[in-house]
Coordinates of C-alpha atoms in Angstrom, one line a residue:
Chain K
D1 CA 22.2 103.6 104.3
G2 CA 21.9 104.1 108.0
G3 CA 25.0 103.9 110.2
I4 CA 27.7 105.5 112.3
T5 CA 30.4 107.6 110.7
Q6 CA 33.7 108.3 112.5
S7 CA 36.3 110.7 111.2
P8 CA 39.1 110.9 110.7
K9 CA 40.3 107.3 110.4
Y10 CA 43.8 108.2 111.5
L11 CA 44.8 111.2 113.7
F12 CA 48.1 112.4 115.1
R13 CA 48.4 114.5 118.2
K14 CA 51.3 116.7 119.1
E15 CA 52.5 117.3 122.7
G16 CA 50.1 119.7 124.5
Q17 CA 47.5 119.6 121.8
N18 CA 43.8 118.9 122.1
V19 CA 42.2 116.9 119.3
T20 CA 38.6 116.2 118.4
L21 CA 37.2 113.0 117.0
S22 CA 33.9 113.2 115.1
C23 CA 31.0 110.7 115.4
E24 CA 27.8 111.1 113.5
Q25 CA 24.8 108.7 113.3
N26 CA 21.7 108.7 111.2
L27 CA 20.0 105.8 113.0
N28 CA 17.8 108.1 115.0
H29 CA 19.3 106.6 118.2
D30 CA 19.0 108.4 121.5
A31 CA 22.0 106.9 123.2
M32 CA 25.6 107.4 122.1
Y33 CA 28.9 106.1 123.5
W34 CA 32.7 106.5 123.2
Y35 CA 35.0 103.6 123.9
R36 CA 38.7 103.2 124.0
Q37 CA 40.3 99.9 122.7
D38 CA 43.9 98.9 123.5
P39 CA 45.6 95.8 122.2
G40 CA 44.5 92.6 124.1
Q41 CA 41.9 94.5 126.2
G42 CA 38.1 94.8 126.2
L43 CA 36.5 98.0 125.2
R44 CA 36.5 100.6 128.0
L45 CA 33.8 103.2 128.3
I46 CA 34.9 106.9 128.2
Y47 CA 31.6 108.8 128.1
Y48 CA 28.0 108.1 127.2
S49 CA 25.0 110.2 126.4
Q50 CA 21.4 109.1 126.9
I51 CA 19.8 112.1 125.2
V52 CA 20.7 115.5 123.7
N53 CA 22.4 117.9 126.1
D54 CA 23.1 115.1 128.5
F55 CA 26.2 113.1 129.0
Q56 CA 27.8 111.0 131.8
K57 CA 31.3 109.9 132.6
G58 CA 32.2 106.3 132.0
D59 CA 35.0 104.3 133.5
I60 CA 38.0 106.2 132.1
A61 CA 36.8 109.8 131.5
E62 CA 39.9 111.6 132.8
G63 CA 41.6 113.6 130.1
Y64 CA 38.6 113.5 127.7
S65 CA 35.6 115.7 127.1
V66 CA 32.4 115.4 125.0
S67 CA 29.3 117.4 123.9
R68 CA 25.9 116.4 122.7
E69 CA 24.3 119.4 121.1
K70 CA 22.6 117.4 118.4
K71 CA 21.0 114.0 118.5
E72 CA 23.1 112.8 115.6
S73 CA 26.5 114.0 116.8
F74 CA 28.7 113.1 119.8
P75 CA 32.2 114.5 119.3
L76 CA 35.0 113.4 121.7
T77 CA 37.9 115.7 122.6
V78 CA 41.2 114.2 123.7
T79 CA 42.8 116.8 125.8
S80 CA 46.5 117.4 126.7
A81 CA 45.6 116.0 130.2
Q82 CA 45.3 112.6 128.7
K83 CA 48.9 111.3 129.0
N84 CA 48.5 108.1 127.1
P85 CA 46.1 108.8 124.3
T86 CA 47.4 106.3 121.7
A87 CA 44.6 103.9 121.1
F88 CA 41.7 102.9 118.8
Y89 CA 38.6 105.0 119.6
L90 CA 35.2 103.6 118.9
C91 CA 31.9 105.4 118.8
A92 CA 28.6 103.5 119.2
S93 CA 24.9 104.2 119.4
S94 CA 21.8 102.4 120.6
I95 CA 18.1 103.1 120.6
E96 CA 18.1 103.7 124.3
R97 CA 20.7 103.1 126.9
R98 CA 18.8 100.9 129.3
R99 CA 16.9 98.8 126.8
N100 CA 18.2 95.4 125.9
Q101 CA 19.2 96.4 122.4
P102 CA 22.6 96.1 120.8
Q103 CA 25.0 98.9 120.4
H104 CA 26.1 99.6 116.8
F105 CA 29.6 100.8 116.2
G106 CA 31.5 103.0 113.7
D107 CA 34.8 102.0 112.1
G108 CA 36.9 103.8 114.6
T109 CA 39.6 106.5 114.7
R110 CA 43.2 105.5 115.4
L111 CA 45.0 108.2 117.4
S112 CA 48.8 108.3 117.7
I113 CA 51.2 110.7 119.3
L114 CA 53.8 112.5 117.1
Chain U
G4 CA 47.1 97.2 110.6
E5 CA 44.7 96.9 113.6
S6 CA 46.5 95.4 116.6
V7 CA 43.4 94.6 118.6
G8 CA 44.1 90.9 118.2
L9 CA 47.5 90.9 120.0
H10 CA 47.8 88.7 123.1
L11 CA 44.4 87.2 122.7
P12 CA 43.4 83.6 122.9
T13 CA 43.4 82.1 119.4
L14 CA 41.2 79.5 117.9
S15 CA 42.4 78.0 114.6
V16 CA 40.0 75.9 112.5
Q17 CA 39.9 74.4 109.1
E18 CA 37.5 75.9 106.5
G19 CA 34.2 74.0 106.6
D20 CA 34.5 72.9 110.2
N21 CA 32.3 74.2 113.0
S22 CA 33.8 76.8 115.4
I23 CA 32.9 77.2 119.1
I24 CA 34.0 80.4 120.8
N25 CA 33.5 80.6 124.6
C26 CA 33.0 83.5 127.0
A27 CA 32.8 83.5 130.8
Y28 CA 30.7 86.4 132.0
S29 CA 31.2 88.1 135.3
N30 CA 27.8 88.8 136.9
S31 CA 24.9 86.5 137.6
A32 CA 22.6 89.4 137.5
S33 CA 23.4 90.2 133.9
D34 CA 20.3 89.9 131.8
Y35 CA 21.4 90.6 128.2
F36 CA 24.3 89.3 126.2
I37 CA 25.8 90.2 122.8
W38 CA 28.4 88.7 120.4
Y39 CA 30.4 91.0 118.2
K40 CA 32.8 90.3 115.4
Q41 CA 35.7 92.7 114.8
E42 CA 37.8 92.5 111.6
S43 CA 41.2 94.2 111.4
G44 CA 41.0 97.9 111.2
K45 CA 37.2 98.0 111.6
G46 CA 34.6 98.6 114.3
P47 CA 32.8 95.7 116.0
Q48 CA 29.9 94.3 114.1
F49 CA 26.8 92.9 115.8
I50 CA 26.3 89.2 115.3
I51 CA 23.6 87.9 117.6
D52 CA 22.2 88.6 121.1
I53 CA 20.3 86.7 123.7
R54 CA 18.3 87.6 126.8
S55 CA 18.7 85.8 130.1
N56 CA 15.2 84.2 129.8
M57 CA 16.5 82.1 126.9
D58 CA 19.1 79.3 126.7
K59 CA 19.7 79.2 123.0
R60 CA 19.2 81.5 120.0
Q61 CA 19.9 80.8 116.3
G62 CA 20.8 83.1 113.5
Q63 CA 22.2 82.5 110.0
R64 CA 25.1 80.0 110.5
V65 CA 25.5 81.1 114.2
T66 CA 24.0 79.8 117.4
V67 CA 24.5 81.4 120.9
L68 CA 24.1 79.2 124.0
L69 CA 23.7 80.6 127.4
N70 CA 24.4 78.6 130.6
K71 CA 23.4 80.8 133.5
T72 CA 24.3 78.1 136.1
V73 CA 28.0 78.5 135.3
K74 CA 27.9 82.0 133.8
H75 CA 29.0 80.8 130.4
L76 CA 28.2 82.0 126.9
S77 CA 29.2 80.3 123.6
L78 CA 29.1 81.2 120.0
Q79 CA 28.9 78.4 117.5
I80 CA 29.7 79.1 113.8
A81 CA 28.7 76.4 111.3
A82 CA 30.7 75.6 108.3
T83 CA 33.4 78.2 109.1
Q84 CA 34.6 80.3 106.1
P85 CA 37.8 82.3 105.6
G86 CA 35.6 85.5 105.9
D87 CA 34.8 84.5 109.5
S88 CA 38.5 85.2 110.5
A89 CA 38.3 88.0 113.0
V90 CA 38.3 88.8 116.7
Y91 CA 35.1 87.8 118.5
F92 CA 34.0 89.1 121.8
C93 CA 31.0 89.0 124.1
A94 CA 29.3 91.7 126.0
E95 CA 27.0 91.5 129.0
R96 CA 24.6 94.0 130.6
N97 CA 24.1 94.1 134.3
P98 CA 21.1 96.3 134.9
G99 CA 22.2 96.9 138.5
G100 CA 25.9 97.5 138.0
S101 CA 28.3 99.6 135.9
Q102 CA 25.5 102.2 135.5
G103 CA 23.7 99.6 133.4
N104 CA 26.3 99.8 130.7
L105 CA 27.7 97.0 128.6
I106 CA 30.8 95.2 129.9
F107 CA 33.0 93.8 127.1
G108 CA 35.2 90.7 127.1
K109 CA 38.7 90.8 125.7
G110 CA 37.9 88.6 122.8
T111 CA 39.1 85.5 121.0
K112 CA 40.9 85.6 117.6
L113 CA 39.5 83.1 115.1
S114 CA 41.8 82.0 112.4
V115 CA 40.3 80.0 109.5
K116 CA 42.7 77.8 107.5
P117 CA 41.8 77.2 103.8

């Protein structure tokens, strides 16, 4: 079954710690995205990648980093520089970024501070 | 559980009734629109999309209407069922702004009474 897998489902971060959220897709999509979702707010774009070895900052990239070494994988690292990391993180993919095609989402990772 | 529904507008309907969820989008240049459904603790699920050269599009039990004159999008759900209870939000794509990325609304929480 094709889809997007995010892991872990729940993650806890200690003060000063970097944590990495995993996102894997087997849809053969070129474009991948990371969003942050806070209660009562719309999704906000952290980073996106149009193709392997390329990625661009979104609207709220500070305190986050990504890599895109493989087409199917787009991990997100929440660094210690991100002072308010508690949120629901969603990964998405689409066939291409600029085509009018929907983005498909994983089931998210909930990150909390210990 | 997932707190994405906090502080959102809420629509409460009786099972079997039709639901209409509204969305005002921000940019007259936006050319593509999507409706998503998000259940508690899960990622957004694609429902239906529409391009700006259309006024109406129908799916299974759902219809999306686009009024470009007033920048308004609506999602109609026929014969609403308890399983339709979720947060629904729209997204728009402005090819000339926000790096061509999707812009997401905050959502409406649909509650179906049995």
